[in-house]
């Protein structure tokens, strides 16, 4: 029903498939730069240029090449950068340093190297944890935060109001990519991620967000479910038990998102919350125009 990177569910079907041969193509109009953090760790920085204040893009367990097609559409309003986290893509891959605090430290050093002040920080999925900690510690460096399905709480993964069903009881989707009308940028399609590093970023680094310490404006965009019968039409439901299990997962997912949004509002009462019906985890690809519109409107305030 949804892709939750730390639950290890449907997002797995959306990760790029690494290709074993062929030259990697990267037609996106960016300059590749490098910054050194934590004394010796080199991070890849993508600089798309542009006019206006800085906007910095972070991703979860993919490089910021995942924004290769999205980022250039913001350069008329911002100077757009993407910073690829350690362990991912072309950035260095040390054995340690994958805690949320270290990720925030890396980001702070990258901001210093790039001489970034008053940036709009945009983070996708589990990068949201880094946004929250960075804002709590370095609010003076930010204009605001934009969470792209990232204002979540990875410590609350089930049973927050409605229990998740046993995955074995769920019906099979008719086609894994039946309704996908988007694609990953070419450079991301080539990526391979060490499963140990992926676990360190998405599972081992789980921590409860402390939104009360965030003192900058917040925009949180969430994916939202389509009506249940539309969702059910994408599955080969064989009996009443499978339909009931799918409905249970649907309700549990809604309860989880409701709780996440309640917790965000409790800590950051002025946060703007937007739900995009039918979007998925990679909403800046599946619903690009909607996300661009919301970021522009938020920046204007």
PDB file of C-alpha atoms in Angstrom:
ATOM      1  CA  UNK A   1       0.000   0.000   0.000  1.00  0.00           C
ATOM      2  CA  UNK A   2       2.828   2.381   0.833  1.00  0.00           C
ATOM      3  CA  UNK A   3       6.610   2.262   0.679  1.00  0.00           C
ATOM      4  CA  UNK A   4       8.205   2.600   4.094  1.00  0.00           C
ATOM      5  CA  UNK A   5      11.959   2.280   3.807  1.00  0.00           C
ATOM      6  CA  UNK A   6      12.505   1.279   7.425  1.00  0.00           C
ATOM      7  CA  UNK A   7       9.759  -1.326   7.383  1.00  0.00           C
ATOM      8  CA  UNK A   8      11.416  -3.162   4.504  1.00  0.00           C
ATOM      9  CA  UNK A   9       8.088  -3.485   2.690  1.00  0.00           C
ATOM     10  CA  UNK A  10       7.008  -2.286  -0.719  1.00  0.00           C
ATOM     11  CA  UNK A  11       9.826   0.202  -1.138  1.00  0.00           C
ATOM     12  CA  UNK A  12      12.112  -2.718  -1.906  1.00  0.00           C
ATOM     13  CA  UNK A  13      10.314  -3.087  -5.210  1.00  0.00           C
ATOM     14  CA  UNK A  14      11.131   0.525  -6.034  1.00  0.00           C
ATOM     15  CA  UNK A  15      14.886   0.533  -5.523  1.00  0.00           C
ATOM     16  CA  UNK A  16      17.018   0.807  -8.663  1.00  0.00           C
ATOM     17  CA  UNK A  17      18.331  -2.372 -10.169  1.00  0.00           C
ATOM     18  CA  UNK A  18      22.078  -2.136 -10.636  1.00  0.00           C
ATOM     19  CA  UNK A  19      23.311  -2.906 -14.139  1.00  0.00           C
ATOM     20  CA  UNK A  20      26.332  -5.079 -14.640  1.00  0.00           C
ATOM     21  CA  UNK A  21      27.581  -3.524 -17.863  1.00  0.00           C
ATOM     22  CA  UNK A  22      27.426  -0.361 -19.907  1.00  0.00           C
ATOM     23  CA  UNK A  23      28.783   3.092 -19.201  1.00  0.00           C
ATOM     24  CA  UNK A  24      26.929   5.153 -16.656  1.00  0.00           C
ATOM     25  CA  UNK A  25      25.170   8.145 -18.187  1.00  0.00           C
ATOM     26  CA  UNK A  26      24.536  11.293 -16.217  1.00  0.00           C
ATOM     27  CA  UNK A  27      22.944  13.924 -18.463  1.00  0.00           C
ATOM     28  CA  UNK A  28      21.784  16.148 -15.589  1.00  0.00           C
ATOM     29  CA  UNK A  29      23.144  19.737 -15.832  1.00  0.00           C
ATOM     30  CA  UNK A  30      25.141  19.790 -12.607  1.00  0.00           C
ATOM     31  CA  UNK A  31      28.748  20.290 -11.611  1.00  0.00           C
ATOM     32  CA  UNK A  32      30.214  17.553  -9.408  1.00  0.00           C
ATOM     33  CA  UNK A  33      32.135  18.907  -6.437  1.00  0.00           C
ATOM     34  CA  UNK A  34      33.692  17.279  -3.370  1.00  0.00           C
ATOM     35  CA  UNK A  35      33.841  18.202   0.292  1.00  0.00           C
ATOM     36  CA  UNK A  36      35.799  16.491   3.060  1.00  0.00           C
ATOM     37  CA  UNK A  37      34.077  15.881   6.392  1.00  0.00           C
ATOM     38  CA  UNK A  38      35.056  14.070   9.590  1.00  0.00           C
ATOM     39  CA  UNK A  39      38.737  14.727   8.711  1.00  0.00           C
ATOM     40  CA  UNK A  40      38.944  12.280   5.798  1.00  0.00           C
ATOM     41  CA  UNK A  41      35.518  11.324   4.387  1.00  0.00           C
ATOM     42  CA  UNK A  42      34.848  12.754   0.921  1.00  0.00           C
ATOM     43  CA  UNK A  43      31.228  13.494   0.016  1.00  0.00           C
ATOM     44  CA  UNK A  44      29.921  14.065  -3.481  1.00  0.00           C
ATOM     45  CA  UNK A  45      28.165  17.398  -3.966  1.00  0.00           C
ATOM     46  CA  UNK A  46      25.994  18.046  -7.002  1.00  0.00           C
ATOM     47  CA  UNK A  47      25.739  21.732  -7.878  1.00  0.00           C
ATOM     48  CA  UNK A  48      22.959  22.562 -10.312  1.00  0.00           C
ATOM     49  CA  UNK A  49      23.582  26.301 -10.010  1.00  0.00           C
ATOM     50  CA  UNK A  50      20.699  28.713 -10.132  1.00  0.00           C
ATOM     51  CA  UNK A  51      19.569  32.080  -8.885  1.00  0.00           C
ATOM     52  CA  UNK A  52      18.430  32.816  -5.372  1.00  0.00           C
ATOM     53  CA  UNK A  53      19.027  31.431  -1.885  1.00  0.00           C
ATOM     54  CA  UNK A  54      20.545  27.959  -1.459  1.00  0.00           C
ATOM     55  CA  UNK A  55      18.358  24.873  -1.493  1.00  0.00           C
ATOM     56  CA  UNK A  56      20.020  21.637  -0.359  1.00  0.00           C
ATOM     57  CA  UNK A  57      18.671  18.205  -1.272  1.00  0.00           C
ATOM     58  CA  UNK A  58      19.300  15.039   0.762  1.00  0.00           C
ATOM     59  CA  UNK A  59      18.187  11.483   0.031  1.00  0.00           C
ATOM     60  CA  UNK A  60      17.781   8.416   2.213  1.00  0.00           C
ATOM     61  CA  UNK A  61      19.687   5.384   0.903  1.00  0.00           C
ATOM     62  CA  UNK A  62      20.215   6.635  -2.674  1.00  0.00           C
ATOM     63  CA  UNK A  63      22.627   9.300  -3.904  1.00  0.00           C
ATOM     64  CA  UNK A  64      21.313  12.784  -4.630  1.00  0.00           C
ATOM     65  CA  UNK A  65      21.438  11.821  -8.303  1.00  0.00           C
ATOM     66  CA  UNK A  66      17.888  10.669  -7.554  1.00  0.00           C
ATOM     67  CA  UNK A  67      17.049  14.395  -7.932  1.00  0.00           C
ATOM     68  CA  UNK A  68      18.822  14.727 -11.314  1.00  0.00           C
ATOM     69  CA  UNK A  69      15.585  15.495 -13.164  1.00  0.00           C
ATOM     70  CA  UNK A  70      13.786  17.276 -10.329  1.00  0.00           C
ATOM     71  CA  UNK A  71      16.506  19.684  -9.157  1.00  0.00           C
ATOM     72  CA  UNK A  72      16.999  21.673 -12.395  1.00  0.00           C
ATOM     73  CA  UNK A  73      13.357  22.735 -12.258  1.00  0.00           C
ATOM     74  CA  UNK A  74      14.102  24.754  -9.094  1.00  0.00           C
ATOM     75  CA  UNK A  75      17.146  26.661 -10.343  1.00  0.00           C
ATOM     76  CA  UNK A  76      15.042  29.636 -11.445  1.00  0.00           C
ATOM     77  CA  UNK A  77      14.274  30.312  -7.771  1.00  0.00           C
ATOM     78  CA  UNK A  78      17.186  28.753  -5.830  1.00  0.00           C
ATOM     79  CA  UNK A  79      20.841  27.825  -6.095  1.00  0.00           C
ATOM     80  CA  UNK A  80      20.353  24.064  -5.850  1.00  0.00           C
ATOM     81  CA  UNK A  81      22.808  21.611  -4.290  1.00  0.00           C
ATOM     82  CA  UNK A  82      22.592  17.897  -3.557  1.00  0.00           C
ATOM     83  CA  UNK A  83      24.816  16.274  -0.943  1.00  0.00           C
ATOM     84  CA  UNK A  84      25.263  12.500  -1.160  1.00  0.00           C
ATOM     85  CA  UNK A  85      25.607  10.933   2.270  1.00  0.00           C
ATOM     86  CA  UNK A  86      28.595   8.804   3.257  1.00  0.00           C
ATOM     87  CA  UNK A  87      28.292   5.187   2.213  1.00  0.00           C
ATOM     88  CA  UNK A  88      26.228   5.957  -0.871  1.00  0.00           C
ATOM     89  CA  UNK A  89      26.993   6.489  -4.542  1.00  0.00           C
ATOM     90  CA  UNK A  90      30.362   8.124  -5.211  1.00  0.00           C
ATOM     91  CA  UNK A  91      30.805   9.352  -1.633  1.00  0.00           C
ATOM     92  CA  UNK A  92      33.329   7.537   0.556  1.00  0.00           C
ATOM     93  CA  UNK A  93      32.145   4.373   2.269  1.00  0.00           C
ATOM     94  CA  UNK A  94      33.809   4.081   5.684  1.00  0.00           C
ATOM     95  CA  UNK A  95      32.875   1.235   8.005  1.00  0.00           C
ATOM     96  CA  UNK A  96      31.399   3.591  10.609  1.00  0.00           C
ATOM     97  CA  UNK A  97      29.687   6.944  10.970  1.00  0.00           C
ATOM     98  CA  UNK A  98      26.081   6.205  10.040  1.00  0.00           C
ATOM     99  CA  UNK A  99      24.306   7.518  13.138  1.00  0.00           C
ATOM    100  CA  UNK A 100      21.868  10.384  12.711  1.00  0.00           C
ATOM    101  CA  UNK A 101      24.151  12.621  14.751  1.00  0.00           C
ATOM    102  CA  UNK A 102      27.154  11.879  12.533  1.00  0.00           C
ATOM    103  CA  UNK A 103      25.044  12.467   9.425  1.00  0.00           C
ATOM    104  CA  UNK A 104      24.041  15.852  10.841  1.00  0.00           C
ATOM    105  CA  UNK A 105      27.690  16.576  11.644  1.00  0.00           C
ATOM    106  CA  UNK A 106      28.698  15.669   8.078  1.00  0.00           C
ATOM    107  CA  UNK A 107      26.013  17.984   6.753  1.00  0.00           C
ATOM    108  CA  UNK A 108      27.188  20.847   8.968  1.00  0.00           C
ATOM    109  CA  UNK A 109      30.752  20.480   7.710  1.00  0.00           C
ATOM    110  CA  UNK A 110      29.504  20.351   4.119  1.00  0.00           C
ATOM    111  CA  UNK A 111      27.523  23.565   4.710  1.00  0.00           C
ATOM    112  CA  UNK A 112      30.698  25.189   6.006  1.00  0.00           C
ATOM    113  CA  UNK A 113      32.792  24.012   3.055  1.00  0.00           C
ATOM    114  CA  UNK A 114      30.188  25.307   0.607  1.00  0.00           C
ATOM    115  CA  UNK A 115      29.712  28.506   2.660  1.00  0.00           C
ATOM    116  CA  UNK A 116      25.956  27.967   2.814  1.00  0.00           C
ATOM    117  CA  UNK A 117      23.844  30.307   4.928  1.00  0.00           C
ATOM    118  CA  UNK A 118      20.070  30.384   5.317  1.00  0.00           C
ATOM    119  CA  UNK A 119      19.449  27.343   3.139  1.00  0.00           C
ATOM    120  CA  UNK A 120      16.159  25.593   2.538  1.00  0.00           C
ATOM    121  CA  UNK A 121      16.891  21.972   3.451  1.00  0.00           C
ATOM    122  CA  UNK A 122      14.860  19.297   1.629  1.00  0.00           C
ATOM    123  CA  UNK A 123      15.052  15.648   2.667  1.00  0.00           C
ATOM    124  CA  UNK A 124      13.412  12.474   1.432  1.00  0.00           C
ATOM    125  CA  UNK A 125      12.333   9.473   3.530  1.00  0.00           C
ATOM    126  CA  UNK A 126      14.891   8.538   6.222  1.00  0.00           C
ATOM    127  CA  UNK A 127      16.895  11.701   5.479  1.00  0.00           C
ATOM    128  CA  UNK A 128      14.122  13.368   7.471  1.00  0.00           C
ATOM    129  CA  UNK A 129      15.829  12.234  10.668  1.00  0.00           C
ATOM    130  CA  UNK A 130      18.914  14.205   9.640  1.00  0.00           C
ATOM    131  CA  UNK A 131      16.788  17.280   8.859  1.00  0.00           C
ATOM    132  CA  UNK A 132      15.225  17.206  12.318  1.00  0.00           C
ATOM    133  CA  UNK A 133      18.533  16.899  14.151  1.00  0.00           C
ATOM    134  CA  UNK A 134      20.298  19.461  11.962  1.00  0.00           C
ATOM    135  CA  UNK A 135      17.519  22.008  12.511  1.00  0.00           C
ATOM    136  CA  UNK A 136      17.585  21.420  16.260  1.00  0.00           C
ATOM    137  CA  UNK A 137      21.334  22.135  16.367  1.00  0.00           C
ATOM    138  CA  UNK A 138      21.898  24.643  13.560  1.00  0.00           C
ATOM    139  CA  UNK A 139      18.705  26.638  13.068  1.00  0.00           C
ATOM    140  CA  UNK A 140      20.739  29.735  12.229  1.00  0.00           C
ATOM    141  CA  UNK A 141      21.864  28.072   8.979  1.00  0.00           C
ATOM    142  CA  UNK A 142      18.351  27.380   7.717  1.00  0.00           C
ATOM    143  CA  UNK A 143      15.387  29.166   6.164  1.00  0.00           C
ATOM    144  CA  UNK A 144      13.234  26.092   6.665  1.00  0.00           C
ATOM    145  CA  UNK A 145      12.784  22.344   6.286  1.00  0.00           C
ATOM    146  CA  UNK A 146      10.896  20.396   3.639  1.00  0.00           C
ATOM    147  CA  UNK A 147      10.186  16.756   4.487  1.00  0.00           C
ATOM    148  CA  UNK A 148       9.286  14.547   1.496  1.00  0.00           C
ATOM    149  CA  UNK A 149       7.566  11.651   3.263  1.00  0.00           C
ATOM    150  CA  UNK A 150      10.307  12.168   5.827  1.00  0.00           C
ATOM    151  CA  UNK A 151       8.522  13.600   8.883  1.00  0.00           C
ATOM    152  CA  UNK A 152       8.029  10.104  10.224  1.00  0.00           C
ATOM    153  CA  UNK A 153       8.935   8.198  13.358  1.00  0.00           C
ATOM    154  CA  UNK A 154      10.865   5.011  12.538  1.00  0.00           C
ATOM    155  CA  UNK A 155      10.489   3.827  16.123  1.00  0.00           C
ATOM    156  CA  UNK A 156       6.727   3.471  15.527  1.00  0.00           C
ATOM    157  CA  UNK A 157       6.497   0.853  12.820  1.00  0.00           C
ATOM    158  CA  UNK A 158       3.277  -0.971  13.659  1.00  0.00           C
ATOM    159  CA  UNK A 159       0.332  -1.268  16.027  1.00  0.00           C
ATOM    160  CA  UNK A 160      -0.046   2.466  16.689  1.00  0.00           C
ATOM    161  CA  UNK A 161      -3.799   2.186  16.431  1.00  0.00           C
ATOM    162  CA  UNK A 162      -4.527  -0.649  14.045  1.00  0.00           C
ATOM    163  CA  UNK A 163      -2.278  -3.730  13.827  1.00  0.00           C
ATOM    164  CA  UNK A 164      -0.565  -4.725  10.582  1.00  0.00           C
ATOM    165  CA  UNK A 165      -1.660  -8.115   9.207  1.00  0.00           C
ATOM    166  CA  UNK A 166       0.663 -11.056   8.710  1.00  0.00           C
ATOM    167  CA  UNK A 167       2.306 -10.332   5.334  1.00  0.00           C
ATOM    168  CA  UNK A 168       1.717 -13.937   4.289  1.00  0.00           C
ATOM    169  CA  UNK A 169      -2.054 -13.317   4.360  1.00  0.00           C
ATOM    170  CA  UNK A 170      -1.959 -10.443   1.871  1.00  0.00           C
ATOM    171  CA  UNK A 171      -2.962 -10.891  -1.776  1.00  0.00           C
ATOM    172  CA  UNK A 172      -0.354 -10.562  -4.497  1.00  0.00           C
ATOM    173  CA  UNK A 173      -0.239  -7.391  -6.587  1.00  0.00           C
ATOM    174  CA  UNK A 174      -1.393  -7.906 -10.160  1.00  0.00           C
ATOM    175  CA  UNK A 175       1.794  -6.289 -11.393  1.00  0.00           C
ATOM    176  CA  UNK A 176       4.566  -4.822  -9.288  1.00  0.00           C
ATOM    177  CA  UNK A 177       4.931  -1.735 -11.462  1.00  0.00           C
ATOM    178  CA  UNK A 178       1.448  -1.674 -12.985  1.00  0.00           C
ATOM    179  CA  UNK A 179       0.823   2.006 -12.412  1.00  0.00           C
ATOM    180  CA  UNK A 180       4.348   3.416 -12.356  1.00  0.00           C
ATOM    181  CA  UNK A 181       4.425   6.404 -14.700  1.00  0.00           C
ATOM    182  CA  UNK A 182       7.869   7.589 -13.630  1.00  0.00           C
ATOM    183  CA  UNK A 183      11.452   6.371 -13.703  1.00  0.00           C
ATOM    184  CA  UNK A 184      14.684   6.796 -11.793  1.00  0.00           C
ATOM    185  CA  UNK A 185      17.272   9.104 -13.358  1.00  0.00           C
ATOM    186  CA  UNK A 186      19.910   7.255 -15.343  1.00  0.00           C
ATOM    187  CA  UNK A 187      22.751   7.757 -12.869  1.00  0.00           C
ATOM    188  CA  UNK A 188      20.703   6.245 -10.021  1.00  0.00           C
ATOM    189  CA  UNK A 189      19.821   3.197 -12.099  1.00  0.00           C
ATOM    190  CA  UNK A 190      23.495   2.223 -11.952  1.00  0.00           C
ATOM    191  CA  UNK A 191      23.864   2.346  -8.171  1.00  0.00           C
ATOM    192  CA  UNK A 192      24.607  -0.592  -5.931  1.00  0.00           C
ATOM    193  CA  UNK A 193      24.279  -0.242  -2.171  1.00  0.00           C
ATOM    194  CA  UNK A 194      26.055  -2.420   0.361  1.00  0.00           C
ATOM    195  CA  UNK A 195      23.266  -4.068   2.390  1.00  0.00           C
ATOM    196  CA  UNK A 196      25.295  -3.537   5.576  1.00  0.00           C
ATOM    197  CA  UNK A 197      25.382   0.223   4.928  1.00  0.00           C
ATOM    198  CA  UNK A 198      21.725   0.266   3.990  1.00  0.00           C
ATOM    199  CA  UNK A 199      20.873  -1.392   7.304  1.00  0.00           C
ATOM    200  CA  UNK A 200      23.092   1.076   9.181  1.00  0.00           C
ATOM    201  CA  UNK A 201      21.236   4.006   7.592  1.00  0.00           C
ATOM    202  CA  UNK A 202      17.656   2.756   7.634  1.00  0.00           C
ATOM    203  CA  UNK A 203      17.448   0.388  10.608  1.00  0.00           C
ATOM    204  CA  UNK A 204      20.336   0.830  13.024  1.00  0.00           C
ATOM    205  CA  UNK A 205      20.045   4.644  12.987  1.00  0.00           C
ATOM    206  CA  UNK A 206      16.379   4.747  13.976  1.00  0.00           C
ATOM    207  CA  UNK A 207      15.598   7.401  16.555  1.00  0.00           C
ATOM    208  CA  UNK A 208      12.498   9.220  17.740  1.00  0.00           C
ATOM    209  CA  UNK A 209      12.262  12.707  16.206  1.00  0.00           C
ATOM    210  CA  UNK A 210      12.245  15.658  18.604  1.00  0.00           C
ATOM    211  CA  UNK A 211      10.225  18.202  16.651  1.00  0.00           C
ATOM    212  CA  UNK A 212       9.921  20.503  19.661  1.00  0.00           C
ATOM    213  CA  UNK A 213      13.558  21.506  19.094  1.00  0.00           C
ATOM    214  CA  UNK A 214      12.909  22.548  15.499  1.00  0.00           C
ATOM    215  CA  UNK A 215      12.678  26.350  15.431  1.00  0.00           C
ATOM    216  CA  UNK A 216      12.444  26.946  11.680  1.00  0.00           C
ATOM    217  CA  UNK A 217       9.421  26.816   9.336  1.00  0.00           C
ATOM    218  CA  UNK A 218       8.414  23.290   8.301  1.00  0.00           C
ATOM    219  CA  UNK A 219       6.662  21.861   5.260  1.00  0.00           C
ATOM    220  CA  UNK A 220       5.871  18.137   5.481  1.00  0.00           C
ATOM    221  CA  UNK A 221       4.537  16.433   2.353  1.00  0.00           C
ATOM    222  CA  UNK A 222       3.171  12.925   2.787  1.00  0.00           C
ATOM    223  CA  UNK A 223       1.949  10.276   0.409  1.00  0.00           C
ATOM    224  CA  UNK A 224      -1.729   9.479   0.932  1.00  0.00           C
ATOM    225  CA  UNK A 225      -3.727   6.411   0.021  1.00  0.00           C
ATOM    226  CA  UNK A 226      -6.236   6.315  -2.776  1.00  0.00           C
ATOM    227  CA  UNK A 227      -9.710   4.999  -1.840  1.00  0.00           C
ATOM    228  CA  UNK A 228      -9.562   1.379  -0.731  1.00  0.00           C
ATOM    229  CA  UNK A 229     -11.397  -0.050  -3.738  1.00  0.00           C
ATOM    230  CA  UNK A 230      -8.923   1.641  -6.097  1.00  0.00           C
ATOM    231  CA  UNK A 231      -6.054   0.118  -4.146  1.00  0.00           C
ATOM    232  CA  UNK A 232      -7.732  -3.302  -4.081  1.00  0.00           C
ATOM    233  CA  UNK A 233      -8.119  -3.235  -7.874  1.00  0.00           C
ATOM    234  CA  UNK A 234      -4.344  -3.581  -8.125  1.00  0.00           C
ATOM    235  CA  UNK A 235      -4.325  -6.939  -6.322  1.00  0.00           C
ATOM    236  CA  UNK A 236      -5.334 -10.460  -7.296  1.00  0.00           C
ATOM    237  CA  UNK A 237      -7.680 -11.006  -4.356  1.00  0.00           C
ATOM    238  CA  UNK A 238      -8.733 -14.638  -4.206  1.00  0.00           C
ATOM    239  CA  UNK A 239     -11.030 -14.718  -1.189  1.00  0.00           C
ATOM    240  CA  UNK A 240     -12.609 -12.748   1.637  1.00  0.00           C
ATOM    241  CA  UNK A 241      -9.672 -13.435   3.934  1.00  0.00           C
ATOM    242  CA  UNK A 242      -7.206 -11.775   1.554  1.00  0.00           C
ATOM    243  CA  UNK A 243      -9.507  -8.795   1.096  1.00  0.00           C
ATOM    244  CA  UNK A 244      -9.817  -8.455   4.882  1.00  0.00           C
ATOM    245  CA  UNK A 245      -6.029  -8.614   5.284  1.00  0.00           C
ATOM    246  CA  UNK A 246      -5.533  -5.932   2.637  1.00  0.00           C
ATOM    247  CA  UNK A 247      -8.127  -3.719   4.313  1.00  0.00           C
ATOM    248  CA  UNK A 248      -6.376  -4.263   7.650  1.00  0.00           C
ATOM    249  CA  UNK A 249      -3.039  -3.175   6.144  1.00  0.00           C
ATOM    250  CA  UNK A 250      -4.777  -0.169   4.581  1.00  0.00           C
ATOM    251  CA  UNK A 251      -6.218   0.885   7.951  1.00  0.00           C
ATOM    252  CA  UNK A 252      -2.933   0.295   9.771  1.00  0.00           C
ATOM    253  CA  UNK A 253      -1.062   2.418   7.249  1.00  0.00           C
ATOM    254  CA  UNK A 254      -3.561   5.252   7.653  1.00  0.00           C
ATOM    255  CA  UNK A 255      -3.224   5.027  11.440  1.00  0.00           C
ATOM    256  CA  UNK A 256       0.563   5.226  11.185  1.00  0.00           C
ATOM    257  CA  UNK A 257       0.476   8.331   8.992  1.00  0.00           C
ATOM    258  CA  UNK A 258      -2.125   9.948  11.259  1.00  0.00           C
ATOM    259  CA  UNK A 259       0.101   9.363  14.276  1.00  0.00           C
ATOM    260  CA  UNK A 260       3.166  10.752  12.503  1.00  0.00           C
ATOM    261  CA  UNK A 261       1.287  13.913  11.584  1.00  0.00           C
ATOM    262  CA  UNK A 262      -0.124  14.318  15.092  1.00  0.00           C
ATOM    263  CA  UNK A 263       3.368  14.023  16.568  1.00  0.00           C
ATOM    264  CA  UNK A 264       4.734  16.583  14.130  1.00  0.00           C
ATOM    265  CA  UNK A 265       1.964  19.050  14.979  1.00  0.00           C
ATOM    266  CA  UNK A 266       2.508  18.495  18.705  1.00  0.00           C
ATOM    267  CA  UNK A 267       6.162  19.444  18.425  1.00  0.00           C
ATOM    268  CA  UNK A 268       5.948  21.976  15.585  1.00  0.00           C
ATOM    269  CA  UNK A 269       2.440  23.459  15.715  1.00  0.00           C
ATOM    270  CA  UNK A 270       2.980  25.806  12.758  1.00  0.00           C
ATOM    271  CA  UNK A 271       4.149  23.046  10.392  1.00  0.00           C
ATOM    272  CA  UNK A 272       2.365  22.978   7.047  1.00  0.00           C
ATOM    273  CA  UNK A 273       1.199  19.424   6.283  1.00  0.00           C
ATOM    274  CA  UNK A 274       0.253  18.391   2.746  1.00  0.00           C
ATOM    275  CA  UNK A 275      -1.001  14.987   1.616  1.00  0.00           C
ATOM    276  CA  UNK A 276      -0.696  13.897  -2.020  1.00  0.00           C
ATOM    277  CA  UNK A 277      -3.251  11.215  -2.846  1.00  0.00           C
ATOM    278  CA  UNK A 278      -1.800   8.424  -4.929  1.00  0.00           C
ATOM    279  CA  UNK A 279       1.794   9.558  -4.498  1.00  0.00           C
ATOM    280  CA  UNK A 280       4.441   7.092  -3.397  1.00  0.00           C
ATOM    281  CA  UNK A 281       7.673   7.233  -1.435  1.00  0.00           C
ATOM    282  CA  UNK A 282       9.466   8.893  -4.368  1.00  0.00           C
ATOM    283  CA  UNK A 283       6.842  11.624  -4.619  1.00  0.00           C
ATOM    284  CA  UNK A 284       9.217  14.086  -6.286  1.00  0.00           C
ATOM    285  CA  UNK A 285       9.241  11.611  -9.196  1.00  0.00           C
ATOM    286  CA  UNK A 286       5.663  10.287  -9.080  1.00  0.00           C
ATOM    287  CA  UNK A 287       4.100  13.710  -8.349  1.00  0.00           C
ATOM    288  CA  UNK A 288       6.791  16.123  -9.482  1.00  0.00           C
ATOM    289  CA  UNK A 289       4.519  19.051 -10.330  1.00  0.00           C
ATOM    290  CA  UNK A 290       2.733  18.837  -6.962  1.00  0.00           C
ATOM    291  CA  UNK A 291       5.992  18.798  -5.000  1.00  0.00           C
ATOM    292  CA  UNK A 292       7.460  21.690  -7.001  1.00  0.00           C
ATOM    293  CA  UNK A 293       4.309  23.729  -6.407  1.00  0.00           C
ATOM    294  CA  UNK A 294       4.337  23.102  -2.670  1.00  0.00           C
ATOM    295  CA  UNK A 295       8.030  23.932  -2.268  1.00  0.00           C
ATOM    296  CA  UNK A 296       7.631  27.184  -4.210  1.00  0.00           C
ATOM    297  CA  UNK A 297       4.570  28.215  -2.209  1.00  0.00           C
ATOM    298  CA  UNK A 298       6.309  27.381   1.071  1.00  0.00           C
ATOM    299  CA  UNK A 299       9.438  29.322   0.137  1.00  0.00           C
ATOM    300  CA  UNK A 300       7.315  32.350  -0.737  1.00  0.00           C
ATOM    301  CA  UNK A 301       6.075  32.535   2.878  1.00  0.00           C
TER     302      UNK A 301
END
